[in-house]
Amino acid sequence: MFDLAALLVLIPALPLAACLATALFGRRWLRERSHWPTVLATVLSFLCSLLLAAQVQARRGQTQGETGFEYVHVLWTWAAIPAEAAAETAQPEARTAAAQDLAASGGPPAVRPFDFRVDVALRADPLSAMMLAMVTFVSALVAIYSAGYMQGDPGYPRFFTYLALFVFSMTMLVAASNFVLLYVFWEAVGLCSYLLIGFWFQKPAAAAAGKKAFLVNRVGDFGFALGVFLLFTTYGTLNFHDVAADGSPAVGREVAVAGVLGHQRVAQADDPARGYVRGGTALAICLCLLAGACGKSAQFPLHVWLPDAMEGPTPVSALIHAATMVTAGVYMVARCTPLFMAAPEAQAIVACVGGFTALLAAVIALSQTDLKRVLAYSTVSQLGFMFMALGTGTVLGVLAAMFHLLTHAFFKALLFLGAGSVIHAMHTNDIKAMGGLARVMPATYWTFLIGTLALAGVPPFAGFWSKDEILLEAFHHHRGLYAIGLAAAFLTAFYMFRVIFYTFTGTTRSPHAHPHESPAVMTRPLWVLAAFSAGIGLVGAPFFGNPFHDYLHFEGIKAPAFDVRLAALKVIVVGAGIAAAAAVYHWRVVSAGALRRAAGPLVTLVANKYYFDELYAVAVVRPTLAVGRALRTFDVYVIDLIVNLFGFAGLGLARLYRVFDLYVVDGVVNLLGWIARTAGGVLRYVQTGRAQNYLLAIALGVIVLLAAGLFR
């Protein structure tokens, strides 16, 4: 059996080593072979992730509880700051229990509640193992694909340096076992997205898109940071896991401090003293965490950055949308499920945000003509489906969200890489300038079609099974969300087959285009992803025992029943969307132009993305710039004036001091020197050095004194 600790370290360490190797040796020695360290590292990291997942499955029976199996490996203690005064504000029950345990054992000082201790701790559990396998697998395929797509780019070594750093940051985010480490790599993922989105920084649009992604995410991350502060002040720890008296993970041992998401706290969730807080504090914590998740996963109202992120290279889009950045928010909310279950109002807000975003983005995707932007809004919509499931308030909803995250990773990576293959051949992103590519690019066409069927939810492709679970949970708990989900499913089928008909059928509408199939280094990853997009959904199919739900083990949770009527209704809705797209864009039964004219101003509203960018410009950007200009003006004309006045005053004082020094201080000193010199000159005539002169002077002095006495 492989050592879990070694696997946990190797998974992020390999991409980090590739990043350093490419950064140091890429431009000078590796050059056109700069992809090799990243490709090799991501493939090896994926193999380690598979071994880790197998080990978690094999050892699952060793430590069971409400949260299932967990293994925590502490690399080192990053910070350990005792807080004596703050410890007095900890829960009396926790302090007393820890003190009694230590008194009985005679052991070392306790890890008291409210001591600030941050370990670089990595965890292995079913959720993290599944995420690591998915992230590294998709990253490896994207790295292989990028070797062909980015060939000849002057920034080739730099691209693979950033790519490896991105994979390292995401794997560390997933493997972290405390909120501080999670936040650190949450920010690292944001930095990497900024570097990769703005990779072609010579283009103003790419530079602006990178800055937009970075700044919008800072808004959500500020909320996330507030949530971390609230967690620490509320629970006295930031660890996910329980901690023993010596500060090490308390897996199978007596607990001194219950972790925020640890076995002990989850088992006593309803106990007000040892479980989770309720009320306003719980709601505030969850809303702060949700703000961070909305930023990373591009949910309303922080969704505006993701479509502009298409300015980066297409492999970057595939990586961000499928396996790394945008999945971080969903993963974090799923990881914090016990916290959200203590705040039902927060769960309702999560569901509403997800449902609204799913429908909003699907409608906007109808009007987009940029191939990558259609897929970008599709990602925003599918992430909305995941948030809908997370907000249902049930563990089955959380499992459905994670299942859809898994399947979405494969077919969305496939669609973006397929779009890259099309753009590589056509040298344009405009679907209206394409057409007829099915004949000249058969591998790209068939794989893209498989990805489209999976995204639309056509059985038996992957998206059918995962989306069916989400709609099933919504039907049983939120009928309004269920209706929104069906509407979004219809629109998804419509806009994706609109892309199919515009891009691959008919004749090529660009007279200057000479399309050709992409090289094997690009098409082979497409076929691998197509196979998974077609079959990965079976791991969650109830007919096969639902192994996905069994792997993400929760005590007392059974796999959801398959509802034939609801599944049939969803298939009918999806089929109607495909038929409607075919009628408009393939058979031309109804003219697309006529539909646009009939919709009138609504088309303009949707085409301009509901003017969200303009609203943000008016409400946030322009006021901020105005304040900045005002501050600059104040600095130039007020602060500088004050400084100059002080400068002039200081200069005048300096001149006055100079005059005083020259004519007063120097005068007094010179006068004293003149007096001493004059007195010395007078005394020179008296001090002759002859004894007879001195005797004469003494005699004269005696005579003077006698005369003075007589006269007196």
XYZ file of C-alpha atoms in Angstrom:
712
model
C 0.000 0.000 0.000
C 1.204 3.506 -0.849
C 1.814 6.037 1.886
C -0.978 8.599 2.007
C 1.364 11.308 3.290
C 3.780 10.846 0.385
C 0.954 10.939 -2.159
C -0.515 14.088 -0.609
C 2.838 15.834 -0.878
C 3.668 14.624 -4.388
C 0.380 15.734 -5.984
C 1.083 19.485 -5.561
C 4.879 19.188 -5.395
C 5.233 17.825 -8.937
C 3.525 20.811 -10.655
C 5.489 23.187 -8.417
C 8.753 21.534 -9.476
C 7.682 21.807 -13.127
C 6.892 25.500 -12.631
C 10.338 26.187 -11.168
C 12.143 24.112 -13.812
C 10.362 25.828 -16.695
C 10.865 29.280 -15.181
C 14.601 28.689 -14.701
C 15.489 26.730 -17.831
C 12.645 27.266 -20.285
C 13.732 30.326 -22.208
C 17.425 29.466 -22.423
C 17.577 25.663 -22.720
C 14.130 24.040 -23.085
C 12.589 26.526 -25.544
C 10.174 24.602 -27.812
C 10.366 21.663 -25.370
C 9.203 23.808 -22.451
C 5.963 21.827 -22.239
C 7.710 18.641 -21.140
C 8.116 19.447 -17.405
C 4.472 20.535 -17.089
C 3.075 17.618 -19.101
C 5.166 15.077 -17.205
C 4.360 16.638 -13.822
C 0.597 16.796 -14.399
C 0.466 13.216 -15.683
C 2.430 11.950 -12.674
C 0.304 14.076 -10.368
C -2.819 12.497 -11.863
C -1.424 9.000 -11.292
C -0.697 9.931 -7.672
C -4.254 11.264 -7.373
C -5.638 7.970 -8.638
C -3.552 6.082 -6.085
C -4.731 8.467 -3.380
C -8.377 7.942 -4.351
C -7.880 4.175 -4.275
C -6.206 4.393 -0.855
C -9.060 6.492 0.513
C -11.536 3.918 -0.739
C -9.515 1.053 0.755
C -9.079 2.716 4.152
C -12.539 4.196 4.400
C -13.591 1.800 7.133
C -10.779 2.820 9.490
C -12.261 6.174 10.537
C -15.956 6.637 10.015
C -18.371 9.213 11.226
C -20.789 11.761 9.933
C -18.066 13.109 7.656
C -16.596 9.769 6.619
C -12.913 8.915 6.325
C -10.217 11.555 6.705
C -6.440 11.549 6.923
C -4.533 14.725 7.801
C -0.802 15.170 7.266
C 0.904 18.191 8.867
C 4.025 19.307 7.011
C 5.034 22.050 9.436
C 3.584 24.666 11.746
C 3.402 27.947 9.906
C 2.358 30.105 12.868
C 1.679 29.412 16.539
C 0.700 32.449 18.592
C -0.681 31.832 22.106
C -3.399 34.269 23.112
C -3.673 34.190 26.900
C -6.214 36.961 27.177
C -8.320 35.693 24.301
C -8.293 32.192 25.732
C -10.344 33.469 28.666
C -13.199 34.253 26.272
C -13.364 30.682 24.972
C -16.328 28.443 25.738
C -16.110 27.429 29.431
C -16.971 23.843 28.607
C -14.097 23.557 26.151
C -11.572 25.172 28.532
C -12.639 23.011 31.460
C -12.566 19.780 29.468
C -9.108 20.547 28.073
C -7.757 21.493 31.497
C -9.117 18.331 33.100
C -7.695 16.146 30.352
C -4.259 17.709 30.766
C -4.333 17.482 34.557
C -5.172 13.809 34.364
C -2.537 12.997 31.771
C 0.222 15.308 32.947
C 0.865 16.066 29.308
C 2.136 19.167 27.546
C 0.230 22.481 27.539
C -3.103 22.269 25.789
C -3.924 23.695 22.415
C -6.346 26.150 23.946
C -9.323 27.542 22.053
C -8.482 30.910 20.497
C -4.757 30.159 20.270
C -3.839 31.146 16.737
C -2.152 28.108 15.254
C -1.810 27.566 11.526
C -0.367 24.327 10.207
C 0.500 23.585 6.609
C -1.774 20.557 6.752
C -2.999 18.473 3.821
C -6.034 16.219 4.012
C -7.202 13.130 2.183
C -10.897 12.334 2.252
C -13.369 11.246 -0.440
C -14.230 14.808 -1.460
C -10.640 16.024 -1.783
C -9.517 12.776 -3.460
C -12.250 13.063 -6.089
C -11.431 16.730 -6.723
C -7.691 16.076 -6.988
C -8.204 13.272 -9.512
C -10.507 15.453 -11.621
C -8.274 18.541 -11.486
C -5.051 16.729 -12.359
C -6.629 14.618 -15.133
C -8.143 17.581 -16.957
C -4.982 19.629 -16.363
C -2.827 16.889 -17.894
C -4.992 16.774 -21.027
C -4.993 20.570 -21.300
C -1.193 20.612 -20.950
C -0.828 18.036 -23.751
C -3.270 19.950 -25.962
C -1.444 23.226 -25.254
C 1.789 21.797 -26.647
C 0.152 21.898 -30.065
C -2.071 24.953 -29.664
C 0.636 27.281 -28.282
C 3.431 26.061 -30.555
C 5.382 28.982 -31.966
C 4.098 31.504 -29.431
C 6.948 33.750 -28.227
C 5.764 33.286 -24.631
C 5.761 29.476 -24.849
C 7.972 28.842 -21.749
C 6.119 31.496 -19.771
C 2.762 29.903 -20.591
C 3.753 26.517 -19.204
C 5.312 28.152 -16.146
C 1.977 29.816 -15.363
C 0.055 26.637 -16.187
C 2.088 24.528 -13.759
C 1.757 27.201 -11.065
C -2.018 27.192 -11.613
C -2.231 23.417 -11.153
C -0.063 23.596 -8.024
C -2.268 26.314 -6.519
C -5.504 24.453 -7.263
C -4.279 21.148 -5.857
C -3.129 22.889 -2.683
C -6.490 24.642 -2.395
C -8.306 21.309 -2.633
C -5.941 19.501 -0.238
C -5.837 22.235 2.437
C -7.182 21.300 5.864
C -7.612 24.738 7.384
C -9.222 27.982 6.287
C -5.992 30.018 6.308
C -4.251 27.671 3.876
C -7.453 27.521 1.821
C -7.523 31.311 1.635
C -3.838 31.570 0.700
C -4.250 29.295 -2.303
C -7.649 30.781 -3.057
C -5.717 33.983 -3.699
C -2.940 32.116 -5.528
C -5.507 30.690 -7.952
C -6.779 34.232 -8.510
C -3.245 35.438 -9.238
C -2.665 32.615 -11.727
C -5.943 33.381 -13.487
C -4.845 37.017 -13.810
C -1.529 35.952 -15.332
C -3.102 33.480 -17.779
C -6.126 35.555 -18.819
C -3.803 38.469 -19.539
C -1.138 36.212 -21.048
C -1.204 38.150 -24.328
C -0.806 41.407 -22.435
C 0.229 43.218 -25.618
C -3.484 43.166 -26.536
C -5.354 45.883 -24.610
C -8.456 43.673 -24.382
C -6.478 40.824 -22.773
C -4.781 43.141 -20.281
C -8.146 44.687 -19.380
C -9.767 41.246 -18.999
C -7.027 40.098 -16.636
C -7.436 43.201 -14.487
C -11.219 42.841 -14.509
C -11.051 39.224 -13.341
C -8.582 40.144 -10.618
C -10.523 43.146 -9.303
C -13.982 41.543 -9.377
C -12.629 38.574 -7.459
C -11.133 40.910 -4.858
C -14.688 41.980 -3.992
C -15.737 38.410 -3.257
C -12.441 37.587 -1.553
C -12.914 40.474 0.866
C -16.147 38.823 1.986
C -14.376 35.479 2.241
C -11.692 37.029 4.467
C -14.374 38.455 6.762
C -15.907 34.980 6.945
C -12.566 33.506 8.007
C -12.243 36.126 10.776
C -15.772 35.349 11.977
C -15.036 31.631 11.987
C -11.997 32.103 14.194
C -13.714 34.406 16.676
C -16.720 32.071 16.814
C -15.114 28.630 16.978
C -11.613 29.375 18.254
C -9.929 27.435 15.460
C -9.574 27.529 11.686
C -8.788 23.848 11.198
C -11.209 21.617 9.347
C -10.074 18.651 11.447
C -10.155 17.981 15.173
C -6.930 18.651 17.093
C -5.439 16.689 20.006
C -3.820 18.223 23.109
C -0.352 18.197 21.525
C -1.576 20.129 18.478
C -1.553 17.181 16.068
C -4.641 15.963 14.188
C -6.917 14.017 16.520
C -7.838 11.244 14.111
C -8.949 8.362 16.307
C -7.661 10.104 19.466
C -9.089 12.261 22.226
C -10.037 15.729 20.995
C -8.796 18.907 22.697
C -10.147 21.394 20.141
C -12.972 20.437 17.780
C -12.306 21.493 14.194
C -14.816 23.685 12.389
C -15.687 20.748 10.116
C -14.316 17.956 12.314
C -15.963 14.690 13.305
C -16.696 15.794 16.859
C -18.420 19.058 15.946
C -20.442 17.495 13.121
C -21.526 14.652 15.418
C -22.719 17.245 17.968
C -24.024 19.742 15.412
C -27.243 20.454 17.345
C -25.489 20.978 20.690
C -25.301 24.768 21.207
C -22.160 24.438 23.359
C -20.130 22.027 21.227
C -21.846 22.121 17.840
C -22.626 24.984 15.465
C -23.847 28.455 16.319
C -27.196 29.510 14.918
C -28.948 32.725 14.129
C -27.334 35.909 12.899
C -23.745 34.787 13.450
C -24.211 31.626 11.395
C -25.957 33.608 8.655
C -23.180 36.225 8.576
C -20.464 33.553 8.310
C -22.236 31.753 5.470
C -22.997 34.931 3.528
C -19.358 35.994 3.750
C -18.255 32.586 2.473
C -20.902 32.792 -0.265
C -19.477 36.149 -1.385
C -16.119 34.491 -1.966
C -17.763 31.600 -3.782
C -19.753 33.973 -6.028
C -16.544 35.698 -7.033
C -14.597 32.547 -7.892
C -17.536 30.676 -9.461
C -18.882 33.738 -11.302
C -22.337 33.837 -9.764
C -24.613 36.867 -9.821
C -23.764 39.667 -9.178
C -20.019 38.899 -9.589
C -20.428 36.972 -12.855
C -19.233 39.756 -15.159
C -15.549 38.780 -15.211
C -15.851 35.273 -16.644
C -16.990 36.044 -20.229
C -14.176 38.582 -20.634
C -11.718 35.913 -19.480
C -12.042 34.477 -23.002
C -9.317 36.906 -24.071
C -6.765 34.413 -22.762
C -5.533 31.420 -24.789
C -8.215 28.752 -25.326
C -6.426 26.094 -23.198
C -6.549 28.590 -20.333
C -10.289 28.950 -20.840
C -10.670 25.179 -20.741
C -8.632 24.902 -17.555
C -10.379 27.768 -15.749
C -13.901 26.711 -16.751
C -13.538 22.984 -16.340
C -11.231 22.047 -13.505
C -9.695 24.909 -11.584
C -10.802 28.393 -10.682
C -14.560 28.352 -11.190
C -14.943 25.015 -9.411
C -13.255 26.397 -6.287
C -16.384 28.220 -5.136
C -18.594 25.153 -5.520
C -16.017 23.015 -3.739
C -15.730 25.473 -0.845
C -19.506 25.684 -0.289
C -19.759 21.885 -0.480
C -16.891 21.513 1.988
C -18.650 23.931 4.373
C -22.001 22.131 4.149
C -22.283 21.710 7.971
C -21.936 25.482 8.388
C -24.611 26.188 5.778
C -26.955 23.601 7.287
C -26.791 25.597 10.526
C -28.098 28.628 8.603
C -31.138 27.614 6.479
C -31.610 31.218 5.355
C -28.132 31.164 3.814
C -28.950 27.941 1.978
C -32.076 29.553 0.546
C -29.968 32.483 -0.671
C -27.472 30.071 -2.254
C -30.321 28.326 -4.109
C -31.845 31.613 -5.297
C -28.491 32.969 -6.484
C -27.817 29.732 -8.357
C -31.237 29.551 -9.997
C -31.200 33.195 -11.058
C -27.666 32.910 -12.438
C -28.477 29.696 -14.337
C -31.380 31.327 -16.165
C -29.724 34.730 -16.618
C -26.561 33.328 -18.223
C -28.510 30.911 -20.439
C -30.565 33.776 -21.863
C -27.446 35.878 -22.537
C -25.784 32.921 -24.306
C -28.611 32.976 -26.896
C -27.369 36.260 -28.349
C -23.604 35.670 -28.367
C -21.765 35.082 -31.627
C -18.286 34.605 -30.148
C -17.835 30.836 -29.823
C -15.864 31.027 -26.592
C -18.278 33.515 -25.023
C -21.207 31.183 -25.654
C -19.315 28.492 -23.768
C -18.374 30.991 -21.050
C -22.003 31.897 -20.361
C -22.795 28.203 -20.488
C -20.266 27.680 -17.688
C -21.868 30.434 -15.609
C -25.264 28.782 -16.142
C -24.069 25.291 -15.220
C -22.381 26.625 -12.104
C -25.757 28.118 -11.268
C -27.222 24.595 -11.456
C -24.593 23.468 -8.941
C -25.441 26.301 -6.551
C -29.121 25.428 -6.892
C -28.316 21.926 -5.702
C -26.084 23.179 -2.876
C -28.935 25.357 -1.661
C -31.567 22.634 -1.471
C -30.607 22.030 2.146
C -29.995 18.307 1.805
C -26.920 16.122 1.625
C -28.305 14.608 -1.573
C -28.358 18.097 -3.061
C -24.678 18.549 -2.172
C -23.844 15.191 -3.735
C -25.790 16.145 -6.869
C -23.843 19.406 -7.110
C -20.503 17.618 -6.809
C -21.594 14.989 -9.338
C -22.488 17.719 -11.832
C -19.165 19.431 -11.098
C -17.408 16.170 -11.995
C -19.278 15.544 -15.243
C -19.159 19.230 -16.215
C -15.369 19.216 -15.931
C -15.077 16.669 -18.730
C -17.609 17.928 -21.246
C -16.791 21.594 -20.694
C -13.063 20.927 -21.135
C -13.971 19.017 -24.287
C -16.078 21.897 -25.626
C -13.444 24.534 -24.974
C -10.647 22.473 -26.474
C -12.938 21.703 -29.418
C -13.573 25.439 -29.781
C -9.815 25.959 -29.720
C -9.452 23.443 -32.529
C -12.048 25.344 -34.572
C -10.432 28.727 -33.878
C -7.011 27.262 -34.676
C -8.353 26.297 -38.129
C -10.562 29.329 -38.860
C -8.578 32.120 -37.142
C -11.825 33.687 -35.934
C -14.177 33.296 -32.965
C -17.295 34.427 -34.845
C -19.665 31.483 -35.402
C -21.428 33.418 -38.173
C -18.192 33.374 -40.178
C -17.913 29.593 -39.904
C -19.952 26.729 -41.346
C -19.416 23.405 -43.073
C -16.612 22.316 -40.751
C -18.067 18.840 -40.135
C -16.676 17.658 -43.473
C -13.136 19.020 -43.129
C -12.757 18.606 -39.340
C -14.530 15.323 -38.538
C -12.644 14.588 -35.305
C -13.373 18.050 -33.951
C -17.015 17.840 -35.084
C -17.838 14.475 -33.539
C -16.105 15.208 -30.249
C -17.718 18.658 -30.042
C -21.107 17.073 -30.742
C -20.580 14.565 -27.923
C -19.713 17.419 -25.564
C -22.813 19.318 -26.684
C -25.072 16.311 -26.086
C -23.544 15.860 -22.630
C -23.997 19.543 -21.761
C -27.579 19.596 -23.031
C -28.441 16.563 -20.900
C -29.308 14.062 -23.622
C -29.321 10.465 -22.323
C -27.144 8.504 -21.830
C -24.422 11.167 -21.876
C -22.852 12.408 -18.640
C -24.826 15.611 -18.231
C -28.129 13.748 -18.287
C -27.408 11.865 -15.065
C -25.922 14.740 -13.065
C -28.453 17.352 -14.152
C -31.282 14.902 -13.516
C -30.198 14.588 -9.879
C -30.180 18.367 -9.444
C -33.645 18.748 -10.958
C -34.906 15.843 -8.865
C -33.763 17.512 -5.628
C -35.180 20.848 -6.776
C -38.528 19.201 -7.577
C -38.795 17.723 -4.086
C -37.736 20.874 -2.211
C -38.143 23.997 -4.390
C -40.704 23.729 -7.198
C -39.867 27.246 -8.369
C -36.224 26.295 -8.769
C -37.301 23.172 -10.619
C -39.199 25.294 -13.162
C -36.157 27.567 -13.546
C -33.948 24.514 -14.036
C -36.209 23.146 -16.792
C -36.213 26.535 -18.537
C -32.427 26.726 -18.334
C -32.155 23.149 -19.670
C -34.306 24.121 -22.680
C -32.177 27.204 -23.366
C -28.959 25.201 -22.982
C -30.023 22.743 -25.661
C -31.131 25.619 -27.907
C -27.996 27.772 -27.762
C -25.571 24.836 -27.953
C -27.208 23.389 -31.077
C -27.333 26.910 -32.473
C -23.521 26.753 -32.236
C -23.483 23.292 -33.881
C -25.585 24.420 -36.834
C -23.732 27.692 -37.304
C -20.271 26.124 -37.024
C -20.384 22.636 -38.484
C -23.295 22.439 -40.926
C -24.039 24.242 -44.186
C -21.236 25.859 -46.122
C -18.267 27.941 -45.007
C -19.343 31.575 -44.918
C -15.822 33.003 -44.863
C -14.270 33.102 -48.371
C -10.789 33.582 -46.940
C -10.885 30.572 -44.629
C -9.061 27.345 -45.428
C -10.053 25.088 -42.515
C -8.183 21.886 -41.757
C -8.192 19.290 -39.030
C -5.985 19.993 -36.023
C -2.844 17.901 -35.405
C -3.004 14.686 -33.397
C -1.530 16.325 -30.290
C -4.758 18.361 -30.154
C -7.341 15.821 -31.338
C -6.268 12.915 -29.118
C -7.140 14.763 -25.889
C -10.498 15.560 -27.515
C -11.269 11.859 -28.010
C -10.249 11.033 -24.436
C -12.504 13.770 -23.072
C -15.301 12.696 -25.409
C -15.135 9.158 -24.026
C -15.441 10.461 -20.480
C -18.187 12.909 -21.457
C -20.160 10.000 -22.802
C -19.542 7.519 -20.012
C -18.532 9.241 -16.763
C -22.174 9.820 -15.868
C -22.644 6.103 -15.322
C -20.727 6.352 -12.028
C -23.749 8.211 -10.680
C -26.454 6.245 -12.437
C -28.837 4.536 -9.985
C -29.010 1.459 -12.230
C -25.338 0.755 -11.452
C -25.594 1.168 -7.695
C -24.512 4.818 -7.835
C -20.815 4.294 -6.994
C -20.207 8.065 -6.919
C -22.536 8.519 -3.955
C -21.090 5.457 -2.310
C -17.577 6.887 -2.637
C -18.521 10.261 -1.129
C -19.654 8.375 1.953
C -22.093 9.992 4.368
C -23.646 7.977 7.167
C -27.285 7.114 6.609
C -27.489 8.598 3.099
C -29.014 6.517 0.353
C -28.692 7.051 -3.357
C -31.596 9.044 -4.859
C -34.379 7.137 -6.556
C -34.629 7.526 -10.316
C -37.920 9.204 -11.265
C -38.848 8.090 -14.771
C -41.545 10.747 -15.210
C -39.295 13.657 -14.266
C -36.459 12.262 -16.404
C -38.845 11.866 -19.353
C -40.092 15.441 -18.897
C -36.529 16.737 -18.907
C -35.726 14.771 -22.068
C -38.817 16.237 -23.753
C -37.765 19.761 -22.749
C -34.213 19.207 -24.028
C -35.539 17.666 -27.244
C -37.786 20.686 -27.734
C -34.756 22.958 -27.383
C -32.815 20.965 -29.985
C -35.800 20.923 -32.346
C -36.310 24.667 -31.961
C -32.645 25.326 -32.763
C -32.843 23.050 -35.807
C -35.998 24.782 -37.019
C -34.365 28.207 -36.842
C -30.736 27.574 -37.780
C -30.756 24.388 -39.858
C -34.083 23.912 -41.621
C -34.766 27.687 -41.662
C -38.448 27.159 -40.922
C -38.352 30.398 -38.991
C -35.893 33.157 -39.762
C -33.530 34.147 -36.961
C -33.778 37.731 -38.159
C -37.573 37.612 -37.913
C -37.319 36.326 -34.360
C -34.956 39.144 -33.456
C -37.304 41.732 -34.966
C -40.270 40.199 -33.142
C -38.441 40.334 -29.824
C -37.622 43.984 -30.400
C -35.861 45.821 -27.554
C -35.513 42.562 -25.605
C -32.895 41.367 -28.103
C -30.895 44.551 -27.589
C -31.143 44.125 -23.830
C -29.920 40.523 -23.963
C -27.241 41.204 -26.583
C -25.815 43.877 -24.303
C -25.806 41.405 -21.371
C -28.510 43.377 -19.543
C -26.056 46.283 -19.400
C -24.424 44.879 -16.274
C -21.022 46.201 -17.312
C -22.510 49.629 -17.924
C -24.332 49.531 -14.584
C -21.122 48.643 -12.785
C -19.335 51.385 -14.696
C -21.909 53.951 -13.537
C -22.324 52.661 -9.989
C -18.777 51.591 -9.142
C -16.081 52.296 -11.720
C -16.836 55.935 -12.537
C -17.436 57.006 -8.919
C -14.206 55.289 -7.933
C -12.312 57.028 -10.736
C -13.968 60.335 -9.794
C -12.893 59.908 -6.182
C -9.412 59.018 -7.397
C -9.262 62.127 -9.582
C -10.560 64.254 -6.714
C -7.939 62.837 -4.380
C -5.267 63.445 -6.995
C -6.443 67.043 -7.432
C -6.524 67.521 -3.663
C -3.027 66.091 -3.481
C -1.706 68.340 -6.245
C -3.396 71.600 -5.274
C -3.881 71.325 -1.517
C -1.374 68.883 -0.075
C 1.392 70.120 -2.361
C 0.451 73.759 -1.528
C 0.648 73.040 2.186
C 3.945 71.272 1.714
C 5.273 74.165 -0.354
C 4.085 76.696 2.229
C 5.903 74.753 4.890
C 8.843 74.642 2.547
C 8.817 78.405 2.031
C 8.339 78.949 5.748
C 11.175 76.589 6.436
C 13.353 78.359 3.892
C 12.596 81.738 5.516
C 13.380 80.386 8.948
C 16.593 78.940 7.605
C 17.613 82.336 6.271
C 16.706 83.993 9.587
C 18.722 81.414 11.451
C 21.644 82.105 9.118
C 21.536 85.840 9.837
C 21.224 85.183 13.598
C 24.133 82.777 13.395
C 26.319 85.190 11.435
C 25.599 88.395 13.331
C 24.541 87.318 16.822
C 26.064 83.972 17.641
C 29.266 84.624 15.705
C 29.330 88.214 17.046
C 29.146 87.103 20.647
C 31.794 84.479 20.090
C 34.056 86.960 18.270
C 33.537 89.572 21.021
C 34.589 87.138 23.699
C 37.607 86.247 21.639
C 38.517 89.970 21.202
C 38.191 90.595 24.943
C 40.425 87.655 25.718
C 42.922 88.738 23.106
C 42.959 92.384 24.331
C 43.288 91.363 27.956
C 46.141 89.107 26.978
C 47.837 91.983 25.198
C 47.590 94.187 28.265
C 48.836 91.478 30.554
C 51.760 90.908 28.250
C 53.336 94.202 29.401
C 52.945 93.227 33.038
C 54.194 89.671 32.771
C 57.841 90.402 31.896
C 59.417 87.357 33.547
C 61.885 89.455 35.687
C 61.837 88.990 39.486
C 62.884 92.591 40.295
C 59.878 93.928 38.332
C 57.553 91.679 40.276
C 59.172 92.805 43.628
C 58.748 96.442 42.593
C 55.107 95.810 41.791
C 54.553 94.128 45.155
C 56.185 97.070 46.972
C 54.041 99.574 45.088
C 51.003 97.527 45.954
C 51.866 97.519 49.644
C 52.368 101.305 49.573
C 48.983 101.756 47.867
C 47.255 99.597 50.432
C 48.915 101.488 53.335
C 47.936 104.822 51.827
C 44.357 103.667 51.387
C 44.243 102.561 55.013
C 45.589 105.899 56.265
C 43.080 107.920 54.256
C 40.272 105.712 55.516
